[in-house]
Coordinates of C-alpha atoms and ligand atoms in Angstrom, one line a residue:
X171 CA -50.7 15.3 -64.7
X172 CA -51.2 11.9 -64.4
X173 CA -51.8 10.9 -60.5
X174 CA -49.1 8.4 -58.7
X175 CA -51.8 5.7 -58.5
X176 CA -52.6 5.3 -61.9
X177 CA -51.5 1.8 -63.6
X178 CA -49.4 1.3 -66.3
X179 CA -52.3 -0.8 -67.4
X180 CA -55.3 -2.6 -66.5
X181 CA -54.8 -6.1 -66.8
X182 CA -51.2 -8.3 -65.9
X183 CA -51.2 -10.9 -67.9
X184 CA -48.1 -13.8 -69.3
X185 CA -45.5 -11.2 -66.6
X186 CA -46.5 -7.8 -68.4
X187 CA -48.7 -4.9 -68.2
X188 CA -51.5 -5.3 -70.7
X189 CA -54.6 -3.0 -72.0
X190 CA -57.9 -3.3 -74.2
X191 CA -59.2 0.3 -73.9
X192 CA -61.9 -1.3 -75.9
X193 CA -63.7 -2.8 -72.4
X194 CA -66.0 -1.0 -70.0
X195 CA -64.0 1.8 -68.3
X196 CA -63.9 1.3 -64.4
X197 CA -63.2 4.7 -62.3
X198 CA -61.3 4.6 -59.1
X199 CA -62.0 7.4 -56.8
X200 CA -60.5 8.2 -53.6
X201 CA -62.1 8.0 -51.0
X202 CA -61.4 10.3 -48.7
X203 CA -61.8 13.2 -51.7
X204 CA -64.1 11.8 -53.9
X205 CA -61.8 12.4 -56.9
X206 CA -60.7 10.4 -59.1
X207 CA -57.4 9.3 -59.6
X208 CA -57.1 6.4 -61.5
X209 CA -59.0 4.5 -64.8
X210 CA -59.0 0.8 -65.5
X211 CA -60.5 -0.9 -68.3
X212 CA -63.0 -3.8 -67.7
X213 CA -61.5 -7.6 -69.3
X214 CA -62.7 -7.7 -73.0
X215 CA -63.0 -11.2 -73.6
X216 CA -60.2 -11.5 -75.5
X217 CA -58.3 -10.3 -72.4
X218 CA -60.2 -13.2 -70.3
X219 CA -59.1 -15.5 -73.3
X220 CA -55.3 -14.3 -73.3
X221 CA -55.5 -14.5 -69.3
X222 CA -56.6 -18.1 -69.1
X223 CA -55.2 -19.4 -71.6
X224 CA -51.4 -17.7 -70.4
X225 CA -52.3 -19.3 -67.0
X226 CA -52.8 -22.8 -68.2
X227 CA -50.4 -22.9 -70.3
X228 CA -48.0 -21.8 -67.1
X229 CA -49.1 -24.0 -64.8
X230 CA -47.7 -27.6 -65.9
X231 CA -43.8 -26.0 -66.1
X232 CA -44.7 -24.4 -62.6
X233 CA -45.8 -27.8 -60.7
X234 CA -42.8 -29.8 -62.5
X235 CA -40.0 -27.0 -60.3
X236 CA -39.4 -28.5 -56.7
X237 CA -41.3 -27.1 -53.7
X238 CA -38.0 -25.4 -52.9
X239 CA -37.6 -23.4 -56.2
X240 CA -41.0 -22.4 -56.1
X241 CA -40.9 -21.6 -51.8
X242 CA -37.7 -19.6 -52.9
X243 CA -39.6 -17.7 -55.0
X244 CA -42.6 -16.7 -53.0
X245 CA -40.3 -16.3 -50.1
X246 CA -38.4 -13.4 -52.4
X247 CA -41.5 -11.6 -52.9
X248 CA -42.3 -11.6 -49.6
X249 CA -39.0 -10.0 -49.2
X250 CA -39.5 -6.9 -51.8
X251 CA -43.1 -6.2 -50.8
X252 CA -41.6 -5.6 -47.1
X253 CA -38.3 -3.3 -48.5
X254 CA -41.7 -1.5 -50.5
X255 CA -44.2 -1.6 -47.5
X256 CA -44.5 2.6 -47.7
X257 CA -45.2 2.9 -51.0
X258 CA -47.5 0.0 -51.1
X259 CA -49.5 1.1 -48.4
X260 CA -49.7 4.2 -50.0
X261 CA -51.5 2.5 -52.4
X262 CA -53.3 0.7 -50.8
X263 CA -54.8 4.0 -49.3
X264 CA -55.3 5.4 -52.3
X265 CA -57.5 1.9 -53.5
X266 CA -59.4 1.7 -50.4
X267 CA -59.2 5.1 -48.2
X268 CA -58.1 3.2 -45.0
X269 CA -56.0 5.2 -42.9
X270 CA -52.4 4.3 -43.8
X271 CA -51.6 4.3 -39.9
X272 CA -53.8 0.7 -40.5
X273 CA -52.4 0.0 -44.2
X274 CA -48.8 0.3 -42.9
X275 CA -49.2 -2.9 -40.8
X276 CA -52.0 -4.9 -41.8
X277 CA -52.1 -5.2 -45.9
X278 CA -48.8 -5.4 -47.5
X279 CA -47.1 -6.5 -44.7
X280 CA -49.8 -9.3 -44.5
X281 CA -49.5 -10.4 -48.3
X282 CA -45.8 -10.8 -47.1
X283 CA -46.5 -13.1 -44.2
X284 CA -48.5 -15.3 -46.4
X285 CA -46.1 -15.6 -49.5
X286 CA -43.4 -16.3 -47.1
X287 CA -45.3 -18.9 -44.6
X288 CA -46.9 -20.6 -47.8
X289 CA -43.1 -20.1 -49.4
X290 CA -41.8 -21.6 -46.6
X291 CA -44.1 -24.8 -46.8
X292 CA -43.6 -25.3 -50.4
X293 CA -40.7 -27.9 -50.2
X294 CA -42.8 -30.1 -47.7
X295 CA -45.9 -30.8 -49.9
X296 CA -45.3 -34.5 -49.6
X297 CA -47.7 -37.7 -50.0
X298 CA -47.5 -41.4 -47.8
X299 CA -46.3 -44.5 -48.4
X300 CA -48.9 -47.1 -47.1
X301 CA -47.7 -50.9 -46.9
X302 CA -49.7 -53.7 -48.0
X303 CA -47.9 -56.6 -47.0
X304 CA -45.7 -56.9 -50.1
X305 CA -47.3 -54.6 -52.2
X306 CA -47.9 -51.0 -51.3
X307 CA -49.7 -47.5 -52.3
X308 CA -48.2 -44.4 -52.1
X309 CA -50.1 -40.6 -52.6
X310 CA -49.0 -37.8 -54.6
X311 CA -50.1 -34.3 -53.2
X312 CA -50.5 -32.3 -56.7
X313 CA -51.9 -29.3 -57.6
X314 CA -55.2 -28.7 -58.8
X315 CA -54.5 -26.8 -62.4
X316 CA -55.4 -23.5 -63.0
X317 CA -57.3 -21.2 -60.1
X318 CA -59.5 -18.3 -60.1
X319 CA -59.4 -15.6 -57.6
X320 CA -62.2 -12.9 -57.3
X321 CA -61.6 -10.1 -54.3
X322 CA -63.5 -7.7 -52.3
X323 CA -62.8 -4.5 -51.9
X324 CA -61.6 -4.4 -48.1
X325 CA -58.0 -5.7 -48.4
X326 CA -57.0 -5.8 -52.0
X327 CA -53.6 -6.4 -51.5
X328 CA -54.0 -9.1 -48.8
X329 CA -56.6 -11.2 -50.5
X330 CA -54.8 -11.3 -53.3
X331 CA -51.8 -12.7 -51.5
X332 CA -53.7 -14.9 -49.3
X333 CA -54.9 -16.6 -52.6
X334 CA -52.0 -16.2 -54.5
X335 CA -49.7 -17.6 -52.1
X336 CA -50.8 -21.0 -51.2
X337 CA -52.3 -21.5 -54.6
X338 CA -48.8 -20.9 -56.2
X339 CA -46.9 -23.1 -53.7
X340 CA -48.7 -26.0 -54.5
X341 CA -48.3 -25.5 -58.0
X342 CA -51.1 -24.1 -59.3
X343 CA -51.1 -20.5 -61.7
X344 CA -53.9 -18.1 -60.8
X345 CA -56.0 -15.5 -62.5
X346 CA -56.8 -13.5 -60.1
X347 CA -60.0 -10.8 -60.3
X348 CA -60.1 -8.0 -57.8
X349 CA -63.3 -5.8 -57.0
X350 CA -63.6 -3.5 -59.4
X351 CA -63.7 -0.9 -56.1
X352 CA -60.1 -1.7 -55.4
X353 CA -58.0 -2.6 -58.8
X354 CA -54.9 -0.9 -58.3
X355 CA -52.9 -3.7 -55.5
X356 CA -53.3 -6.4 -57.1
X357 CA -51.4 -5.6 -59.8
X358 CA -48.6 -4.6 -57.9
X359 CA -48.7 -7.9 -56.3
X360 CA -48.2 -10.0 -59.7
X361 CA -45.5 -7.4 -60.8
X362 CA -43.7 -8.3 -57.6
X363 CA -43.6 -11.7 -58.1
X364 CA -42.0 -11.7 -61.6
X365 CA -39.2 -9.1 -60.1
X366 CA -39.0 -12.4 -57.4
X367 CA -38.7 -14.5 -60.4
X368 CA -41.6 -16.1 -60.9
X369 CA -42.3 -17.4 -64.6
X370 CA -44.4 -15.4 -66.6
X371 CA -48.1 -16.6 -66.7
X372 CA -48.2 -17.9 -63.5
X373 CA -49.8 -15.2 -61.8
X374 CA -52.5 -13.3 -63.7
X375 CA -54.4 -10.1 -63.0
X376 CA -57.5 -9.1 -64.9
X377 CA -60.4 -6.4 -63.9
X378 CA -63.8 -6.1 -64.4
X379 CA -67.2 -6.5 -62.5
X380 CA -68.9 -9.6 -61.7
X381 CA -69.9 -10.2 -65.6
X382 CA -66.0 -11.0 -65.6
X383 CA -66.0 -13.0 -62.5
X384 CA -68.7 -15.1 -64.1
X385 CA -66.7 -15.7 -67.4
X386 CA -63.7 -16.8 -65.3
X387 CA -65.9 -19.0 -63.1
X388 CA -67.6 -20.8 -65.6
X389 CA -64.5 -21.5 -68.2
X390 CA -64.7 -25.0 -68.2
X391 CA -60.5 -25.0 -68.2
X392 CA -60.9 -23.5 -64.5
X393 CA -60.0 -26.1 -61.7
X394 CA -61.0 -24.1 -58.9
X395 CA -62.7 -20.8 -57.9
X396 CA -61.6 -19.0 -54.4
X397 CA -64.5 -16.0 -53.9
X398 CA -63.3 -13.4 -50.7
X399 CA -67.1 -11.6 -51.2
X400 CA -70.9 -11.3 -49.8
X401 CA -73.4 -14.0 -49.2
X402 CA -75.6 -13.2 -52.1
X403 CA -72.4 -13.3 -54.6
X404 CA -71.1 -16.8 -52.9
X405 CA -74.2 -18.5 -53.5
X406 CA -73.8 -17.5 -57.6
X407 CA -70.1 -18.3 -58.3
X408 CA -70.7 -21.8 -56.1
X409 CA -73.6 -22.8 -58.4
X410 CA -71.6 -21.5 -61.2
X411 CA -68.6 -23.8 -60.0
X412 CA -71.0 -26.7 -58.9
X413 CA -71.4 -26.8 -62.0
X414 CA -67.9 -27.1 -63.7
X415 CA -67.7 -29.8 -60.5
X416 CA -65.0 -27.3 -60.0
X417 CA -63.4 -26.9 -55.9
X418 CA -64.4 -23.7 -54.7
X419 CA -63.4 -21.9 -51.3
X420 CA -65.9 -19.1 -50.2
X421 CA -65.1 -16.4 -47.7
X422 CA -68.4 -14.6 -47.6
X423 CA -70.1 -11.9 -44.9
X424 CA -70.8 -12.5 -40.8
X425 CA -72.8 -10.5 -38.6
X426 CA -70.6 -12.5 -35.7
X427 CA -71.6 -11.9 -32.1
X428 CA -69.0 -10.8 -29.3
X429 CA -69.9 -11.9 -25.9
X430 CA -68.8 -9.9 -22.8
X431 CA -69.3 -11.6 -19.5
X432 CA -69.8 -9.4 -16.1
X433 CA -66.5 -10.4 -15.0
X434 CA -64.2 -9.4 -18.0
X435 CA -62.1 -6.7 -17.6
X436 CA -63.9 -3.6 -19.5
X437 CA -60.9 -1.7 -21.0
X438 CA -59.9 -4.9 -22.9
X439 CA -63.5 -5.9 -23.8
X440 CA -63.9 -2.3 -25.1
X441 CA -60.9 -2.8 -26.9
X442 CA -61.9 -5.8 -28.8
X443 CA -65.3 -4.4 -29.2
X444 CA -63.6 -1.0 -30.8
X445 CA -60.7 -3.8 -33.0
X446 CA -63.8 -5.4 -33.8
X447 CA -66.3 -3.0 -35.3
X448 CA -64.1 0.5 -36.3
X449 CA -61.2 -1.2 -37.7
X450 CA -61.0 -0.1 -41.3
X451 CA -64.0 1.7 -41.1
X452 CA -65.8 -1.5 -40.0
X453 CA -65.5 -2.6 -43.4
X454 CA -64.2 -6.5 -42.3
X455 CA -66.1 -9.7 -42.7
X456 CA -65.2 -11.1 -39.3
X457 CA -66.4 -8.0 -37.6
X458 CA -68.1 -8.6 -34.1
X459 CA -71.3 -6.7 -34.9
X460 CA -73.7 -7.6 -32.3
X461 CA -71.7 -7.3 -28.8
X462 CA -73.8 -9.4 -26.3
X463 CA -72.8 -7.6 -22.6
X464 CA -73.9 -8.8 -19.7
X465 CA -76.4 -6.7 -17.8
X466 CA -74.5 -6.3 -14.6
X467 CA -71.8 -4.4 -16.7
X468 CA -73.5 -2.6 -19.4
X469 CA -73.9 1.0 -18.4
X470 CA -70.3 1.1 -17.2
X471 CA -69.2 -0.7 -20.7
X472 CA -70.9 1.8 -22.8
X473 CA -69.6 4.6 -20.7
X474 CA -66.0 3.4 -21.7
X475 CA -66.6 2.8 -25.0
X476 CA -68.2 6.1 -25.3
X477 CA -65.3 7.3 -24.1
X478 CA -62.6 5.9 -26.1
X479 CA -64.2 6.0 -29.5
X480 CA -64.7 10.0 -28.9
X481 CA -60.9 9.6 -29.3
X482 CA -60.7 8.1 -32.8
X483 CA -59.1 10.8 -35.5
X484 CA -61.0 11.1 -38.7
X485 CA -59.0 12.9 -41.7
X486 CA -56.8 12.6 -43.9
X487 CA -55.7 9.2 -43.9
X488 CA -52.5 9.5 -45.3
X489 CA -51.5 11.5 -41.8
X490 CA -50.2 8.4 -40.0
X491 CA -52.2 10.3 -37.2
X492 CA -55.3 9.5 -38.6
X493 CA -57.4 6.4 -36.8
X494 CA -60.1 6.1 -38.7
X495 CA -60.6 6.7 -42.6
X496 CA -63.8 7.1 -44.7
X497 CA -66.2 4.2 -46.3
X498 CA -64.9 2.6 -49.3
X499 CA -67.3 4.6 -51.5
X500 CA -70.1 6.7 -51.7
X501 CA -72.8 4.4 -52.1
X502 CA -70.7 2.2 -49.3
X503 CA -71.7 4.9 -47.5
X504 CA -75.4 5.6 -48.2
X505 CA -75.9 1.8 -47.7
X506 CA -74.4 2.1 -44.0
X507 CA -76.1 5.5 -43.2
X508 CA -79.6 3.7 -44.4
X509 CA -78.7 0.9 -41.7
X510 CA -78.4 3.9 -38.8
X511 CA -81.7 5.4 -39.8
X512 CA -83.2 1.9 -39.7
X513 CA -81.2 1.4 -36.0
X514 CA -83.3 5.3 -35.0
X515 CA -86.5 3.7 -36.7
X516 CA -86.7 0.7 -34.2
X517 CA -86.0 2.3 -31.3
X518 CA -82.4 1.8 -30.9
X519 CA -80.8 3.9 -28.4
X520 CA -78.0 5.9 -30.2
X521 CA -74.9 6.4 -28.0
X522 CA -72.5 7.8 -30.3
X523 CA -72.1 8.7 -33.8
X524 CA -75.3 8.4 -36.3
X525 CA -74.5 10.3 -39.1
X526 CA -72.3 11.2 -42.2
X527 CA -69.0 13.2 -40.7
X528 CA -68.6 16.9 -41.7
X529 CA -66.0 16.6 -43.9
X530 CA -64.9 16.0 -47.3
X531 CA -65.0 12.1 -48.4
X532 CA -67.6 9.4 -47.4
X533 CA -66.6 9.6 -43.6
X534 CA -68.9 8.3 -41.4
X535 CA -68.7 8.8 -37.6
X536 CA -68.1 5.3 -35.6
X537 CA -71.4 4.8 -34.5
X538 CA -72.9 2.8 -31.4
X539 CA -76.4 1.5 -30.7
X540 CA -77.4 0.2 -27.4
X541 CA -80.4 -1.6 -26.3
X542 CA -80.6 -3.5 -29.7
X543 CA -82.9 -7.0 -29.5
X544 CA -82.3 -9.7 -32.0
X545 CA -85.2 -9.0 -34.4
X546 CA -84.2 -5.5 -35.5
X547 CA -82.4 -5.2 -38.8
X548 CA -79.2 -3.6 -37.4
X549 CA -79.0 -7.2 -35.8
X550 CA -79.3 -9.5 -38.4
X551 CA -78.3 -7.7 -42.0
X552 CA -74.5 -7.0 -42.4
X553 CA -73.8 -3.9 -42.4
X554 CA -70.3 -3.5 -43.3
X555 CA -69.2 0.0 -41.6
X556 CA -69.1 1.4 -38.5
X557 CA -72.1 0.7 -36.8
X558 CA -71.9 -1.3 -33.6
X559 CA -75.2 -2.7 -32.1
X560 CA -75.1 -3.9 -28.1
X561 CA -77.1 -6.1 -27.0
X562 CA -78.1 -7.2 -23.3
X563 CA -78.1 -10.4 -21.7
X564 CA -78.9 -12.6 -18.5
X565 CA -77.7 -16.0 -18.7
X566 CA -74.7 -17.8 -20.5
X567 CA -77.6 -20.5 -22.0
X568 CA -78.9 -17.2 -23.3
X569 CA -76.9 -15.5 -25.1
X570 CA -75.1 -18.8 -26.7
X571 CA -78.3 -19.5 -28.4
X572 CA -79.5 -16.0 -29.5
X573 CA -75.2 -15.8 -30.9
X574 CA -76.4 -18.8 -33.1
X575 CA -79.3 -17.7 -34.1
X576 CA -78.1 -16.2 -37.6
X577 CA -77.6 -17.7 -41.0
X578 CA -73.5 -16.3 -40.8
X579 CA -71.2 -17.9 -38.7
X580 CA -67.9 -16.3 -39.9
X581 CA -66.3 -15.0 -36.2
X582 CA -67.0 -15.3 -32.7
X583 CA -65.4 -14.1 -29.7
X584 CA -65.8 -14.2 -25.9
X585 CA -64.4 -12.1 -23.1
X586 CA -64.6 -13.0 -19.6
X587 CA -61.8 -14.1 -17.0
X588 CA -63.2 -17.6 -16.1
X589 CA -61.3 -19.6 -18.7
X590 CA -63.5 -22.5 -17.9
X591 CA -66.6 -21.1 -19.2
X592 CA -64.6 -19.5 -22.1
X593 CA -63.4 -22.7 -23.6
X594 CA -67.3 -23.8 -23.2
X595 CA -69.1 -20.6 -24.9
X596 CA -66.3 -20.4 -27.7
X597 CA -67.3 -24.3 -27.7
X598 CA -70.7 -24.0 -28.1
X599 CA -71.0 -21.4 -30.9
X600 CA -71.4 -22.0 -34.6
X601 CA -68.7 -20.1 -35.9
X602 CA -65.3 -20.7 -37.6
X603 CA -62.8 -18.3 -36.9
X604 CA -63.1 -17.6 -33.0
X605 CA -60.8 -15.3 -30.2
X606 CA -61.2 -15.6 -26.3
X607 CA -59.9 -12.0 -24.8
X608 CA -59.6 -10.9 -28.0
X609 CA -60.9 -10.1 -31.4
X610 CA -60.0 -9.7 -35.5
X611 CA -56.1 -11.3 -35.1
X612 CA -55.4 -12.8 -38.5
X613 CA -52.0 -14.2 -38.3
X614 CA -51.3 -16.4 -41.4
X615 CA -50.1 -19.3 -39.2
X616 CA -54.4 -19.6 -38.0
X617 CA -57.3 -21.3 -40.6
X618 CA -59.3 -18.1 -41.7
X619 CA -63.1 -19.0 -42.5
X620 CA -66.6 -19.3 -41.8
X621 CA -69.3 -22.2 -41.0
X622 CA -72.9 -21.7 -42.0
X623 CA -73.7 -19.3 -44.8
X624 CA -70.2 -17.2 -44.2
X625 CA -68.3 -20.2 -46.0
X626 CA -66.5 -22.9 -47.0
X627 CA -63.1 -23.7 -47.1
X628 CA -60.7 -22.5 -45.1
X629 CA -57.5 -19.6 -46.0
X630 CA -54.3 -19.4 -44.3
X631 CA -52.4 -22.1 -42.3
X632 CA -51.7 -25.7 -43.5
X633 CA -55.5 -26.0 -43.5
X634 CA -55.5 -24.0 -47.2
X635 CA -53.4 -26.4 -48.6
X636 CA -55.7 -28.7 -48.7
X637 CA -57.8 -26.2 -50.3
X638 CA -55.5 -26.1 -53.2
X639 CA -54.1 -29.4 -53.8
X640 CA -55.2 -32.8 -54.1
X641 CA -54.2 -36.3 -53.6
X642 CA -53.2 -38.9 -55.9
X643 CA -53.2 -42.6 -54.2
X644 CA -51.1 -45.0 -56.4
X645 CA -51.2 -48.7 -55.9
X646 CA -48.2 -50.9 -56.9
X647 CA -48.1 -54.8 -56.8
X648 CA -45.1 -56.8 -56.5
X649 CA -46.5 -60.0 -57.4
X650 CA -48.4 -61.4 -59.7
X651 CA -52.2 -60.4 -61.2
X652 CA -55.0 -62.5 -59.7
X653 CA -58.3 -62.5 -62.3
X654 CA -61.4 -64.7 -61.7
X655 CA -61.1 -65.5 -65.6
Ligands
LIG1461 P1 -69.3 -8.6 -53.6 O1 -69.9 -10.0 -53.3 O2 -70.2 -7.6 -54.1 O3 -68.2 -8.8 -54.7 C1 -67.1 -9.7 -54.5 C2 -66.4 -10.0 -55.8 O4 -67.2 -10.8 -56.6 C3 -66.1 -8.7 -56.6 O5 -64.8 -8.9 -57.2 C4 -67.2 -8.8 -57.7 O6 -66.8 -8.2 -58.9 C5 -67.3 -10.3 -57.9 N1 -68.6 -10.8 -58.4 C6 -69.8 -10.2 -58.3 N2 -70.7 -11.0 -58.9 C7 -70.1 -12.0 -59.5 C8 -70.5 -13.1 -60.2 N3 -71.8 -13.4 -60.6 N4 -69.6 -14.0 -60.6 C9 -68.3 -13.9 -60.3 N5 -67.8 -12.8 -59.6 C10 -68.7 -11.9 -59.2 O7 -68.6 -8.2 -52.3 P2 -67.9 -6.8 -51.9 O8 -69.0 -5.8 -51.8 O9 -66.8 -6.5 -52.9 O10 -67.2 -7.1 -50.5 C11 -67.9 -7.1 -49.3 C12 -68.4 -8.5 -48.9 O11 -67.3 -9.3 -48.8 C13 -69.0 -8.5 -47.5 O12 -70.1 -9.3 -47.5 C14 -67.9 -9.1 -46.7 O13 -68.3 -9.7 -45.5 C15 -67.2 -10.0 -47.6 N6 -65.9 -10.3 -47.2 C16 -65.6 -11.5 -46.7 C17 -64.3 -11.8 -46.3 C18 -63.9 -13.2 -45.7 O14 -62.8 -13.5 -45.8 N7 -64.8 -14.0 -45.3 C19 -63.3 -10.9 -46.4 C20 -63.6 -9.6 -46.9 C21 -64.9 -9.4 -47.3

């Protein structure tokens, strides 16, 4: 029989379900099982060809309806992905193996804040009208043309939306690529917008591995590229792109620091420190990896957060009672379980966790390392899982510098009650998306994004319009032409 999670077809393409058996075939296993419930086909290039070339032929007709029409839309999709949050997040379970106690609130319920905010902001896309005595220029925000959007494998139905969304309000059509991990969301997502009535074409879904991200990124009728992926893949497609002189936006890896001053209050620091480094398996960008505590406080920290991340539930992650759901994959999971034998190898000092759960699926328990120092490689690399290194510290100058001292700067995040001090650490570090008594909150209304190697560009809030749009500047004179001959 075949299981719920399997497509109608790989690809969505011109607002219908599309196949080409003839590309690579991409399994999709479940993680918490390790069977397989789903197959996709890689993008022949005739599928890339019938993708772009649907998408720009879309997008003109699409930037010509007002703001409102196209708001109206994105706003209606917002609504049906709510009315089908369940079944969505069931999906979405199914694609990624998070715990649906997580995918019930954070996934399709966050694709639905950003089609509605972005819908909502649609209709006030406006330019300015600058005087010049008698004559005058006025701008023109317009769209860019036709986008590309490649996805990691983390939150395949929220990238996609946080793409989608602000790319379609301004008037642009999208193909959008996700990781061949996670194919199945997506889909759903471009099927929900043509039931909200958005015109065929506008919205394109094609899979395939990065050989199909780098056909998309380098079609020379591609305006602009928006990559949600590692360091080492950012640095390709943006060449690629460079090279097009096409915009890009980059959301890439972190290894962001969390710093817990003496005088924070511990259950909420070990809160943020848990939100921060277990959510979804510890499989988020902005994760606060190295936690910098303050000497005064550390034994009694670690104590707590010994404590409470004993409590986390590992199984079945369709059980809503399930906290905490297996690695994405299996060799997600050898990576991470390399990166815990390297934290034993250097003399880490392992306070809980450290090895694959016994269980079926690629669970591994949510580890901690104490007594990490800033050269060893659970510090620096990303690890992407559950593995949270703490690290001690003396002195606000301190720690400040040893937080910079990395090539990411995605996240940063500072607990502590003096406010004063807060607003100066938070200040003082290189890093774009930052929380004080707090960590990981990703509302839609906030720029999303990294400084350093972890990006460029900016997602979410009226900061990603800019990110999808430019400006025209028109001159008009009144009067007469002036030439020197
Ligand atoms: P990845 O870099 O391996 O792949 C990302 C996407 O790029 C995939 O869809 C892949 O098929 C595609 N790709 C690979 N090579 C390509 C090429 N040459 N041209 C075009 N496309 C190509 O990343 P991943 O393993 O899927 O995701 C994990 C990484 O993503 C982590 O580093 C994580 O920090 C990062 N991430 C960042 C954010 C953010 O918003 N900053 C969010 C989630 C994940």
């Amino acid at each position: 029989m075949t299981h719920p999670a399997q497509p109608k077809a790989s690809h969505f393409i011109n607002g219908e379900y599309v196949e080409d058996t003839a590309g690579t075939p991409i399994p999709v296993i479940y993680a918490a099982t390790g069977e397989q419930i789903a197959t996709v086909h890689a993008a022949t290039p005739a599928i890339v060809e019938q993708a772009l070339s649907t998408a720009k032929a879309a997008q003109k007709a699409w930037a010509k309806m007002t703001g409102t029409e196209r708001g109206r839309i994105l706003r209606r999709a917002a609504d049906i992905m709510r009315e089908r949050n369940h079944e969505l997040s069931v999906l979405e379970t199914y694609d990624t193996g998070k715990p649906l106690q997580e995918t019930l609130v954070a996934d399709a319920t966050s694709g639905a804040d950003a089609l509605e905010y972005f819908g909502g902001l649609a209709a006030s896309l406006t330019g300015e009208h600058i005087p010049l005595g008698e004559d005058w220029v006025y701008t023109k925000r317009e769209a860019l043309g036709l986008c590309v959007g490649i996805g990691a494998w983390n939150y395949p139905t929220q990238i996609a939306c946080w793409k989608g969304a602000p790319a379609l309000a301004c008037g642009n059509s999208m193909v959008f690529k996700p990781s061949e991990t996670t194919p199945l969301c997506a889909l759903k997502v471009a099927e929900i917008l043509i039931e909200a009535g958005a015109p065929a074409g506008v919205f394109n879904v094609v899979q395939g591995m990065g050989e199909v991200g780098g056909a998309l990124v380098t079609d020379p009728r591609v305006d602009k590229v928006s990559l949600t992926g590692s360091v080492p893949t950012g640095k390709k497609v943006y060449a690629a792109a460079a090279e097009g002189m096409k915009h890009v936006t980059m959301e890439l890896g972190g290894k962001s620091p969390l710093i817990i001053f003496d005088d924070a209050d511990i259950d909420n620091a070990v809160g943020g420190a848990i939100n921060g480094n277990f959510y979804s398996s510890g499989q988020v960008c902005s994760n606060g990896t190295r936690v910098f505590v303050q000497k005064g406080i550390k034994e009694k920290f670690l104590a707590r957060l010994a404590e409470r991340t004993g409590n986390a539930i590992l199984g079945d992650p369709m059980d809503e009672a399930t906290s905490f759901g297996p690695m994405v994959t299996e060799n997600q999971m050898n990576i991470v379980l390399g990166y815990i034998e390297k934290g034993k190898e250097e003399g880490a000092r392992l306070i809980c966790g450290g090895k694959r759960a016994d269980m079926d699926g690629y669970f591994i328990e949510p580890t901690v390392f104490a007594d990490v120092t800033d050269d060893m490689t659970i510090a620096r690399e990303e690890i992407f899982g559950p593995v949270m290194s703490v690290l001690d510290f003396d002195t606000e100058e301190e720690v400040v510098a040893r937080a910079n001292d990395t090539e990411f700067g995605l996240s940063a995040g500072v607990f502590t009650k003096d406010f004063t001090r807060a607003h100066r650490v938070i200040g003082n570090l290189e890093a774009g998306s930052c929380f004080i008594n707090s960590y990981n909150d990703a509302p839609v209304e906030a720029p999303f994004g990294g400084v350093k190697a972890s990006g460029v560009g900016r997602e979410n809030s009226k900061e990603a319009i800019k990110h999808f749009s430019q400006v025209k500047s028109v001159y008009v004179r009144m009067g007469d032409v002036e030439a020197a001959f």
